Coordinates of C-alpha atoms in Angstrom, one line a residue:
X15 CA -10.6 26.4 5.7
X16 CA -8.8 26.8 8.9
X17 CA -10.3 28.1 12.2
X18 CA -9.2 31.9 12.2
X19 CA -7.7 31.6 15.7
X20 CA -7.0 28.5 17.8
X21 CA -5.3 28.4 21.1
X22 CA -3.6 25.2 22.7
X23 CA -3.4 26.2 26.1
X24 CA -1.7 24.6 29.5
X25 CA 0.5 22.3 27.6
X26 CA 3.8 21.1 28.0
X27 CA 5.6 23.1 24.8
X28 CA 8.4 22.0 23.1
X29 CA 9.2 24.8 20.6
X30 CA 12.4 23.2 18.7
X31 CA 13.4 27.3 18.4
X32 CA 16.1 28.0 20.5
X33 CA 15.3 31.4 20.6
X34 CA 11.9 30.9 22.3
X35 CA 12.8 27.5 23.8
X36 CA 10.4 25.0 26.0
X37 CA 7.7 25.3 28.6
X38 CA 6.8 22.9 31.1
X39 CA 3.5 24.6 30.3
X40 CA 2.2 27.2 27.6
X41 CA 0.0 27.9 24.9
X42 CA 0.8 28.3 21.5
X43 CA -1.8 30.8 19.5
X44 CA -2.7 29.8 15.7
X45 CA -3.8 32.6 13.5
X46 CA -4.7 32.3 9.7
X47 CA -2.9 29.2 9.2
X48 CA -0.1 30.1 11.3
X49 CA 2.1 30.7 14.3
X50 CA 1.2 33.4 16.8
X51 CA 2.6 33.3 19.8
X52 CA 3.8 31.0 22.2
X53 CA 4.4 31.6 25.6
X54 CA 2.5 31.3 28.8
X55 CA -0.9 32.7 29.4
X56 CA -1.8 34.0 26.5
X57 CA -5.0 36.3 25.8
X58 CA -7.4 34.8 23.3
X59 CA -11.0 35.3 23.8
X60 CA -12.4 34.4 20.7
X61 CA -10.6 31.3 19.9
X62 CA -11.2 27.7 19.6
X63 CA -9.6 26.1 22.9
X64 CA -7.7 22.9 22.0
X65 CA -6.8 22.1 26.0
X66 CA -3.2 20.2 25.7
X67 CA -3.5 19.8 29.6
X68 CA -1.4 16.8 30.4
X69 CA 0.0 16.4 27.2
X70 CA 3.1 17.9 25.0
X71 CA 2.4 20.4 22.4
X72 CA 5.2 20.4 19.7
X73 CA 5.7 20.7 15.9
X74 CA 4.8 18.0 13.4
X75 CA 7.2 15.3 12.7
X76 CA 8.3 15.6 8.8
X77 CA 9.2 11.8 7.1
X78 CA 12.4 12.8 4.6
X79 CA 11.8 10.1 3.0
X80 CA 8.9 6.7 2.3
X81 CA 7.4 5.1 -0.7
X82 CA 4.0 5.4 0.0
X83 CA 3.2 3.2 -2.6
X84 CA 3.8 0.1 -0.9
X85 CA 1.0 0.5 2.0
X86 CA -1.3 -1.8 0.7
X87 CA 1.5 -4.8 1.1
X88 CA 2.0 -3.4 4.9
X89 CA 4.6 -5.8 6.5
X90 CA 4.8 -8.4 3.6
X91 CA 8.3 -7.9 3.8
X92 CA 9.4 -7.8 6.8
X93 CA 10.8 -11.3 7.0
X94 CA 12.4 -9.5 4.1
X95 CA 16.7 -8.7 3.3
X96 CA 17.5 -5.5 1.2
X97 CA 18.2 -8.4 -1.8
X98 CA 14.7 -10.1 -1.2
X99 CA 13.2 -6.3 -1.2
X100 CA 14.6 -5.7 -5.0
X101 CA 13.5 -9.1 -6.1
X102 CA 9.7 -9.2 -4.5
X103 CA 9.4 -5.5 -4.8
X104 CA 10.7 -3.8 -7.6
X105 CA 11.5 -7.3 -10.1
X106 CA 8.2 -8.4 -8.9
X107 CA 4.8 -7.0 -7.6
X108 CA 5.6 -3.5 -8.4
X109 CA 5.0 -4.6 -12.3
X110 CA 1.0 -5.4 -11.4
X111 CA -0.2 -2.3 -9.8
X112 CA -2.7 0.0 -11.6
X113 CA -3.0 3.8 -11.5
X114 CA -5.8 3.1 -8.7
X115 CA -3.9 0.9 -6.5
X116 CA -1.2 3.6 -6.3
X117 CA -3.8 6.2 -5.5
X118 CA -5.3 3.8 -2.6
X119 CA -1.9 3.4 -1.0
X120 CA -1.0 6.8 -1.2
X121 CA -3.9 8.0 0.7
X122 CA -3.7 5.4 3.6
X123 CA 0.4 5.3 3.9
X124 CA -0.3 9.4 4.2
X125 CA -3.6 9.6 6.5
X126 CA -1.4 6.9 8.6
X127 CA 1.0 8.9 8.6
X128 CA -0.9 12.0 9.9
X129 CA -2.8 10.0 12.4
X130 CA 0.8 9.5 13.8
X131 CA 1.6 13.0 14.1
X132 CA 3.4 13.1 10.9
X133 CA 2.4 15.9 9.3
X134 CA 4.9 16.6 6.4
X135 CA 5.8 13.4 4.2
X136 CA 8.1 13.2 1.3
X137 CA 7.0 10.5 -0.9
X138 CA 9.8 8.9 -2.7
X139 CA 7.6 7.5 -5.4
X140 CA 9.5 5.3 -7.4
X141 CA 6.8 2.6 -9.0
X142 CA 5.1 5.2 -11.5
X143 CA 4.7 3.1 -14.5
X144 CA 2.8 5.3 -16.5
X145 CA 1.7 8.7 -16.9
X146 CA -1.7 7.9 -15.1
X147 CA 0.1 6.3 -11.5
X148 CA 2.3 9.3 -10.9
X149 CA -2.0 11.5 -11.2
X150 CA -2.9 8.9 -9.4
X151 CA 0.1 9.0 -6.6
X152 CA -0.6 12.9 -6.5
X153 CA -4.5 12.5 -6.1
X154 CA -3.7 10.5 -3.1
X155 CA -1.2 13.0 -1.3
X156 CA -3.3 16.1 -2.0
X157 CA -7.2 14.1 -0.7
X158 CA -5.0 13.2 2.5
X159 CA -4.7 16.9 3.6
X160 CA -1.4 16.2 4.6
X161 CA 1.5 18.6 4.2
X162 CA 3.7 16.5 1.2
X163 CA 6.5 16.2 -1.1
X164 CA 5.8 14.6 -4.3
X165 CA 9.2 13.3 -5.3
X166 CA 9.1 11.8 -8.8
X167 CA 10.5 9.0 -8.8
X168 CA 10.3 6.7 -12.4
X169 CA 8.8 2.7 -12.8
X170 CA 9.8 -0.3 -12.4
X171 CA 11.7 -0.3 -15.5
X172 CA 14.3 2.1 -13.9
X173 CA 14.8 0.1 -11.2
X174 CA 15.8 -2.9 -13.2
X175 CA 19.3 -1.9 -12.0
X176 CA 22.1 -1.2 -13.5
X177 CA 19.6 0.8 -15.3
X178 CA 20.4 2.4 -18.3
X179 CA 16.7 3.7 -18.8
X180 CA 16.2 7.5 -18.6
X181 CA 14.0 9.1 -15.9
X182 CA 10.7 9.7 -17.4
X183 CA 10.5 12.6 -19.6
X184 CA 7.1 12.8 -17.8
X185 CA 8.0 14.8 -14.9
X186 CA 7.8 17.7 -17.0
X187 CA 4.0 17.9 -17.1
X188 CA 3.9 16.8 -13.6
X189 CA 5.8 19.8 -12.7
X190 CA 3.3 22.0 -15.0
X191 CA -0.1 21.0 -14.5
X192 CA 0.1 20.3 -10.6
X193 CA 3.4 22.3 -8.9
X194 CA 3.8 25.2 -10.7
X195 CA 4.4 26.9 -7.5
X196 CA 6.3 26.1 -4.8
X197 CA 3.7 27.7 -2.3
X198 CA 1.4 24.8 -1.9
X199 CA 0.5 22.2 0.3
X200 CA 1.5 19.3 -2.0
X201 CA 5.0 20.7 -3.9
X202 CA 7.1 18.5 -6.2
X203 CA 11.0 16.8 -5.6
X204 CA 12.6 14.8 -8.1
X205 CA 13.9 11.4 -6.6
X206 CA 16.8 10.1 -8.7
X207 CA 18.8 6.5 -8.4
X208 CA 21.9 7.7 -8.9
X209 CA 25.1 6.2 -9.7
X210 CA 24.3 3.5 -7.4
X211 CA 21.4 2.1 -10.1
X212 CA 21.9 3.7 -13.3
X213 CA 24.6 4.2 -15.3
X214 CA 26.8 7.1 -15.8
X215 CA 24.9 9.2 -18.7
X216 CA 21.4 8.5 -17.0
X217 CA 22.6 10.0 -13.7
X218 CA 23.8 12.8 -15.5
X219 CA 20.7 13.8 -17.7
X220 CA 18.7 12.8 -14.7
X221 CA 19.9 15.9 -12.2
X222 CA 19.9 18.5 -15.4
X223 CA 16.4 17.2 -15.7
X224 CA 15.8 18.2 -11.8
X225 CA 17.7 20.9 -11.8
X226 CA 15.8 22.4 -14.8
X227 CA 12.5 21.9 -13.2
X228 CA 14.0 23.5 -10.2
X229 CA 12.7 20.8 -7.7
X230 CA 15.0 19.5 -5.1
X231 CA 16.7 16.2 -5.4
X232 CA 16.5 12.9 -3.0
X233 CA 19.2 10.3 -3.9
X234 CA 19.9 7.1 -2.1
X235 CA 23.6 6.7 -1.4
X236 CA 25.4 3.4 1.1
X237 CA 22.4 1.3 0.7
X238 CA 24.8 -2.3 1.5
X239 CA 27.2 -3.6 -1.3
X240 CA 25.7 -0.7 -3.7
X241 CA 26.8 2.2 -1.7
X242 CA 30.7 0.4 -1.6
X243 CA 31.4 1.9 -5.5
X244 CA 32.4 5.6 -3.7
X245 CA 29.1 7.0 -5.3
X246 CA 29.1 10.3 -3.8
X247 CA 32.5 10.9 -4.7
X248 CA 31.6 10.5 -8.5
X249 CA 28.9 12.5 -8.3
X250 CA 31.2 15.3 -6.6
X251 CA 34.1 14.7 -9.5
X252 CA 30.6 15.5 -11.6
X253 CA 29.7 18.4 -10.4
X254 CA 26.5 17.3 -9.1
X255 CA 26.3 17.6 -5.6
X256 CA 25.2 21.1 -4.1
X257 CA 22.4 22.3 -1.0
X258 CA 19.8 21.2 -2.8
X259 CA 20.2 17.3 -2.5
X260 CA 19.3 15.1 0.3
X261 CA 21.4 11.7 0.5
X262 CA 18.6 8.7 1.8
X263 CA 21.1 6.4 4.4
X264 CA 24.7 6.5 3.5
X265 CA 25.4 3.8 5.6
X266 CA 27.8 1.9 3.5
X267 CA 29.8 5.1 2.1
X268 CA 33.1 5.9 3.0
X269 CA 34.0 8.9 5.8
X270 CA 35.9 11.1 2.9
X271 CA 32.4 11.1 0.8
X272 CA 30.4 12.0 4.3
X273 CA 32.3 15.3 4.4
X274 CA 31.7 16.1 0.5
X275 CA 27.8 16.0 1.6
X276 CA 29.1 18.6 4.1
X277 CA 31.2 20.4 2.1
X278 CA 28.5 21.3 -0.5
X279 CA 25.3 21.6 1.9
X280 CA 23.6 18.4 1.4
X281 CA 21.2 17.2 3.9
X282 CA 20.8 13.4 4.8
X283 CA 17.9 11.1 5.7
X284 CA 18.6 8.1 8.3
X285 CA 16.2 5.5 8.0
X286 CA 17.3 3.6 11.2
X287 CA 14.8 1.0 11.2
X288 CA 14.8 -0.5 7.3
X289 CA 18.6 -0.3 7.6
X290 CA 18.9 -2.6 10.7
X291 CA 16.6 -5.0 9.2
X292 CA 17.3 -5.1 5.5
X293 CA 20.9 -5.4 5.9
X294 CA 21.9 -1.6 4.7
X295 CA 24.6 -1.6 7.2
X296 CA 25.0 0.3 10.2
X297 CA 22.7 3.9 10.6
X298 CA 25.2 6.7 9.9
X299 CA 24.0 9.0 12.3
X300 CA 27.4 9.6 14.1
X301 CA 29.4 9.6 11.0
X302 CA 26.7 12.4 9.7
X303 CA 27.6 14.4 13.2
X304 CA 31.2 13.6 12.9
X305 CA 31.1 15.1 9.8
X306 CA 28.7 18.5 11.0
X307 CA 25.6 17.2 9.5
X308 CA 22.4 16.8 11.2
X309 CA 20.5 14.3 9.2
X310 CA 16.9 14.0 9.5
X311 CA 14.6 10.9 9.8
X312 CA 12.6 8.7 7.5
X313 CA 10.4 5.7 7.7
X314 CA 11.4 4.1 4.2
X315 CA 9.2 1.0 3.3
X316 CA 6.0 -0.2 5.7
X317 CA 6.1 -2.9 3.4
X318 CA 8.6 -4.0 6.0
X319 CA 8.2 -1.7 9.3
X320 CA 5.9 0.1 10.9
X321 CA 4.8 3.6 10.1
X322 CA 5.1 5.9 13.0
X323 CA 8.2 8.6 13.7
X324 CA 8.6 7.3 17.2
X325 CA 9.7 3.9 16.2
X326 CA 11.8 5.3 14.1
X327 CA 13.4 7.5 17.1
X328 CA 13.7 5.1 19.2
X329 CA 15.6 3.0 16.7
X330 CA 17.6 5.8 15.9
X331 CA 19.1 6.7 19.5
X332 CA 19.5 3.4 20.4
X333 CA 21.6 2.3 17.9
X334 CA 24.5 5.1 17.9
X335 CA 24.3 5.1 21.9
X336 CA 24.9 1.1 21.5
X337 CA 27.6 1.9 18.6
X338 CA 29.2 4.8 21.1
X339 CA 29.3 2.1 23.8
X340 CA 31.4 -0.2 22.1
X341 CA 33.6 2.6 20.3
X342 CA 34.1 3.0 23.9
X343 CA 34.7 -0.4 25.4
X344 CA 37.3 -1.5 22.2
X345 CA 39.2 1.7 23.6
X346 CA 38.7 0.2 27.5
X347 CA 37.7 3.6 28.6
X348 CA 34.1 4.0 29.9
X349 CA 31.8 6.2 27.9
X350 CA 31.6 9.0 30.1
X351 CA 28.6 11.2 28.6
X352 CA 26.3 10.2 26.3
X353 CA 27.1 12.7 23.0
X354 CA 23.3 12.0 21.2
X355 CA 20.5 13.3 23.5
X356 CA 17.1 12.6 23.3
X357 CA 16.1 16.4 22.2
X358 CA 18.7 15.8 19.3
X359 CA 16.4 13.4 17.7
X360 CA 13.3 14.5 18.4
X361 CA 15.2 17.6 16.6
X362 CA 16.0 15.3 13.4
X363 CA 12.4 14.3 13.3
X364 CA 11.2 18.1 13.1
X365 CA 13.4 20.9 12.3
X366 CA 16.1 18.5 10.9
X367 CA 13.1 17.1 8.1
X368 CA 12.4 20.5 7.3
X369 CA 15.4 21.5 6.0
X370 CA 16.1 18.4 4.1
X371 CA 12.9 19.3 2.3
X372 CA 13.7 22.7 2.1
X373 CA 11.0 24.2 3.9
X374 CA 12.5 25.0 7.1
X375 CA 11.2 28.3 6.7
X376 CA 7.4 27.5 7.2
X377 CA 7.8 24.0 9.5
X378 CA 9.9 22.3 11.8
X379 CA 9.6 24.8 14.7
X380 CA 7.0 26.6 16.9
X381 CA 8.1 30.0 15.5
X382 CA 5.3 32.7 15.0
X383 CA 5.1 33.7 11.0
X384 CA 5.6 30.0 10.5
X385 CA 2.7 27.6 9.2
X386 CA 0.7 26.2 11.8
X387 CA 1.7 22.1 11.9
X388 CA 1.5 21.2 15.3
X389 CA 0.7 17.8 17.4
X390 CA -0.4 16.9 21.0
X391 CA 0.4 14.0 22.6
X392 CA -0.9 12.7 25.6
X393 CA 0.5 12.2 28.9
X394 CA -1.9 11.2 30.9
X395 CA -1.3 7.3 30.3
X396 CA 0.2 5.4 33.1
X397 CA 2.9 4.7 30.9
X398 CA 3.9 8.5 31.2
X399 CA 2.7 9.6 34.0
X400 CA 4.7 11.2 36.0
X401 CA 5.6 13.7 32.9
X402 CA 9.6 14.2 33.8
X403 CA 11.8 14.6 30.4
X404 CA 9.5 15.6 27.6
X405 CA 11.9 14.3 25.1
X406 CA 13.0 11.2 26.5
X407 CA 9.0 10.6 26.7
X408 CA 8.6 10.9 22.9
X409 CA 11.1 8.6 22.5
X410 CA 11.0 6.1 24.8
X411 CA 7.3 5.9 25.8
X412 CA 5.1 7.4 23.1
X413 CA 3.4 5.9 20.2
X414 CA 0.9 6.6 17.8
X415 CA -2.5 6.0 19.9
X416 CA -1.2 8.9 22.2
X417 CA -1.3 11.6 19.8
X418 CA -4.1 13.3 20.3
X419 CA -4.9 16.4 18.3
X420 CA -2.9 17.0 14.8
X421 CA -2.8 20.4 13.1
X422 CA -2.1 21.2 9.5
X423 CA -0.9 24.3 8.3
X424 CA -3.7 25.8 11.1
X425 CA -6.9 23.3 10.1
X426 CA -7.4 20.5 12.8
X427 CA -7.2 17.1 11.0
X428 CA -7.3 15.0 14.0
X429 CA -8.7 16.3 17.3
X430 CA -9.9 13.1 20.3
X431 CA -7.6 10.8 19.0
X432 CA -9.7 10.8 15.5
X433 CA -8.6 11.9 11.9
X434 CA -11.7 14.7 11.8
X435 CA -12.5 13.9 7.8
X436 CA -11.7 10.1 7.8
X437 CA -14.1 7.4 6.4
X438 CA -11.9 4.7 8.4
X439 CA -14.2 1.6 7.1
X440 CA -14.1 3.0 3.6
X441 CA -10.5 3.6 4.0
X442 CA -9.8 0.3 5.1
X443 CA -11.5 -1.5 1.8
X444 CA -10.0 0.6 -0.2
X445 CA -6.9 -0.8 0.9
X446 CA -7.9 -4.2 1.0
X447 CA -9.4 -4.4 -2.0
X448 CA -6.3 -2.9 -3.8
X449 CA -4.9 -5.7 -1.8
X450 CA -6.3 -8.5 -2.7
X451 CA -6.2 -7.3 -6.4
X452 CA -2.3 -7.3 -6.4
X453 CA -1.7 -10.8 -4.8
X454 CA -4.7 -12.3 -6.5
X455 CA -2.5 -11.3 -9.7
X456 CA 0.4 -12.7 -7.9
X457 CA -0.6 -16.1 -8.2
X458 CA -0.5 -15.7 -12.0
X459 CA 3.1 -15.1 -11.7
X460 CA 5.6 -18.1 -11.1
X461 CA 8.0 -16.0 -9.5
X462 CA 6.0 -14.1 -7.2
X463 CA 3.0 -16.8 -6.5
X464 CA 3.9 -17.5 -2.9
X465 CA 3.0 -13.8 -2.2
X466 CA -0.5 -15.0 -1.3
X467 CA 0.4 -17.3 1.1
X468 CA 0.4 -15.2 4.5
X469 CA 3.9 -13.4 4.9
X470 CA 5.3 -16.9 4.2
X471 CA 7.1 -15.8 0.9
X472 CA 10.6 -14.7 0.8
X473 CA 12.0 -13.8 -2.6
X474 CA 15.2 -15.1 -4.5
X475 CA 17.7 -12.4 -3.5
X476 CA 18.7 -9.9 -6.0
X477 CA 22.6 -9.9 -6.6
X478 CA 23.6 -6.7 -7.4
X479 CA 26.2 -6.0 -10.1
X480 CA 28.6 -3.6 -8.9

C-alpha cells in the first residue's frame, strides 16, 4: 500500500510538463498513488515529508527497451562484437538456462534497475524456452515492484536467424492468466524479430498474433549488416507499421525508412551505449530528429554495459554533439549552437519512454492525475555542488549511488539511498548461484567452455545471412 499523502518538499523540480515547467525549488504532493500538486510551498500537514533539500526531484526514468534475462552474466560480454553477442548469447548459453535462472535475473536486472532511478522497464524477453521461463520471467518483474513491460519475446530457437520458426503460440495464455488488463503494474508487449530474423510468413503471422492480443509491438530494426535489407520499408509495403510499434536502434536503416516510422506514428528506442560497442553503427538520434521523431532511451544488454539511465545519457548526447561537430567541420563552417540540449535527453529518458510504451498518460511527467513515479537525486556531493544546470547535472555528473529516494506509482521503494524491501545478501546468491549454475554447464559445452574462464572468452562471430 502506498502512504495516503507524501510531500517532497524544498527540492529542485524538474517537471518534464511544459505546462507546469521547473523550480529551482518546490514540492511535489503524492496522494493515493498519484500526482497532486507541484509548486512551491505547498500545504500538507498530515503527510510523510520526504526532504529533497539539495537534491533534484523529477520523474522516473523508463528503459524502452533491455533483456533482463541476461543479468546474471553481467559484463561477460563486454569484450563482446554484435557477431560475438549472437554466437555466445543466443547460439550458445541462452540454451542452458532453467525457468529459475530466468526468474533470478529478472528480479536483480529490475531491482537494479529501480535502485538507479529507473522506475518503468520494458523487458524485451527473448530467451523463453518454455512455457515455465516466460512464469518465471513474469514472477520476477512483478516481486521487483517495479513499474514493467513484459514484452514476449520467443526462445532461443527463434533466434537461430533466418528463423523460420513461429512466435510461440504461448503468448496467448500469458496474455490471459497474467494481463488481462492493461491497468496494472506489470502489463504485457509482444517483442517480435522482424524481417530482420525471420522470414517473410513468420513476421507476418507474428504482428496478427500481437495485434490480436492487442499488446504493443517492440521490433529491432538497423542493428549493423541486418538492418542494410530496407526492413522497415517491407514492413510498410506490408502494411504493418502503425502508432503502436516501437523500432529498437535503427542505426543502420536508410533516411527514406526513418520517415515511414514517422509517417505512421512509431516511436524509437536508441540504445547509444550497446550500439557504440557492439558495432550496430552509429546512434540514430539525429536522423530520428531530422525526421520529427523523439526517440526514447534503452539500456539493451548488461551482459555487456552497465545498467543505469545516466550512462546511457551521457552516451547519448555525446555522441550526436561529436557527430554534429564533424557534420560541421566536413562543411568548414563552425557549429554555431549546439541543436541537442541536455533537457532533450533527460526528456528521452522520461516522457519520451513513456510514450514508446504507451503509457504517457500515467508516467513520464510530474503532472497531477498522473501515477506517482518519482526519483531524488542528490546534490550535495562535491561533484555537484554548486547545483547550476539541473540537466546538464543528470547527465554529466550523476550516477546511480546519488539517487536517493525512488517512488513507485506513490509507495517508497528506496528511501536513504536503500531499496526499502531488498534482502541485498539474498539477492546477491541468488544471482550467483544462478551464475555459477550456467557456466558450470558451460564447460560441458565445446563451443561455449571458455565462458568460465573470467571474461577471457570471446565467441566465434555469427555471420549473418542477409
Amino acid at each position: 500500500m502506498s502512504q495516503q499523502r507524501t510531500i517532497i518538499s524544498g527540492g529542485a523540480v524538474l517537471s518534464m510538463d511544459a505546462a507546469i515547467g521547473d523550480f529551482d525549488r518546490a514540492d511535489v504532493l503524492v496522494e493515493d498513488g498519484r500526482i497532486a500538486a507541484v509548486g512551491p510551498d505547498l500545504e500538507a500537514p498530515d503527510a510523510l515529508v520526504v526532504d529533497a533539500t539539495d537534491a533534484i526531484v523529477l520523474p522516473g526514468f523508463v528503459d524502452t527497451h533491455r533483456h533482463t534475462w541476461q543479468a546474471s552474466l553481467r559484463n561477460l560480454a563486454s569484450d563482446w562484437t554484435l557477431a560475438h553477442y549472437f554466437t555466445g548469447l543466443h547460439a550458445g548459453l541462452s540454451g542452458l538456462f532453467r525457468p529459475e535462472d530466468t526468474h533470478a535475473a529478472n528480479l536483480i536486472g529490475t531491482l537494479e534497475a529501480l535502485d538507479s532511478g529507473i522506475t518503468t522497464l520494458l523487458d524485451w524477453s527473448h530467451n523463453l524456452n518454455t512455457p515455465e521461463h516466460a512464469d518465471a520471467a513474469v514472477a520476477g518483474l512483478r516481486e521487483s515492484g517495479a513499474r514493467a513491460i513484459f514484452a514476449h519475446g520467443g526462445g532461443a530457437k527463434q533466434y537461430q536467424v533466418p528463423s523460420d520458426v513461429p512466435h510461440p503460440e504461448d503468448a496467448r495464455r500469458i496474455r490471459e492468466q497474467y494481463f488481462s488488463s492493461d491497468d496494472q503494474l506489470v502489463t504485457m508487449a509482444m517483442a517480435l524479430r522482424g524481417p530482420q530474423f525471420a522470414d517473410k510468413d513468420v513476421t507476418r503471422d507474428d504482428f496478427a498474433l500481437a495485434r490480436e492480443l492487442g499488446a504493443r509491438i517492440t521490433v529491432h530494426v538497423g542493428d549493423g549488416e541486418w538492418g542494410k535489407n530496407r526492413p522497415v520499408a517491407w514492413l510498410h509495403e506490408e502494411g504493418l507499421m502503425g502508432p503502436d510499434v516501437t523500432y529498437v536502434h535503427c542505426n543502420t536503416i536508410a533516411d527514406d525508412e526513418i520517415d515511414l516510422i514517422a509517417a505512421t506514428g512509431g516511436t524509437a528506442s536508441v540504445a547509444a551505449d550497446v550500439e557504440m560497442q557492439m558495432g550496430h553503427g552509429w546512434p540514430a538520434t539525429g536522423r530520428l530528429l531530422d525526421a520529427g521523431v523523439r526517440p526514447s532511451l534503452s539500456i539493451d544488454v548488461c551482459s555487456s554495459n552497465g545498467g543505469h539511465m545516466f550512462g546511457v545519457m551521457r552516451t547519448t548526447i555525446g555522441v550526436q554533439r561529436a557527430l554534429d561537430h564533424a557534420r560541421a567541420e566536413a562543411r568548414g563552417v563552425p557549429l554555431e549552437s549546439l541543436r541537442l540540449h541536455c533537457r532533450d535527453v533527460v526528456a528521452f529518458a522520461t516522457i519520451e519512454g513513456a510514450r514508446a510504451v504507451g503509457l504517457d498518460h500515467r508516467i513520464g511527467s510530474l503532472t497531477p492525475g498522473k501515477d506517482a513515479d518519482v526519483i531524488v537525486v542528490r546534490t550535495d556531493s562535491l561533484g555537484l555542488s554548486p547545483l547550476n544546470h539541473p540537466y546538464g547535472a543528470l547527465i554529466y555528473n550523476a550516477h546511480p549511488g546519488l539517487v536517493d529516494t525512488v517512488l513507485v506509482q506513490g509507495r517508497i521503494v528506496k528511501r536513504d539511498g536503500r531499496l526499502t524491501e531488498v534482502d541485498h545478501g539474498s539477492l546477491r546468491r541468488l544471482a550467483e548461484s544462478s551464475r555459477d549454475y550456467l557456466l558450470g554447464q558451460a564447460r560441458h559445452q565445446p563451443a561455449i567452455a571458455d565462458a568460465c574462464c573470467g571474461g577471457t572468452w570471446i565467441p566465434r562471430p555469427y555471420v549473418p545471412q542477409v
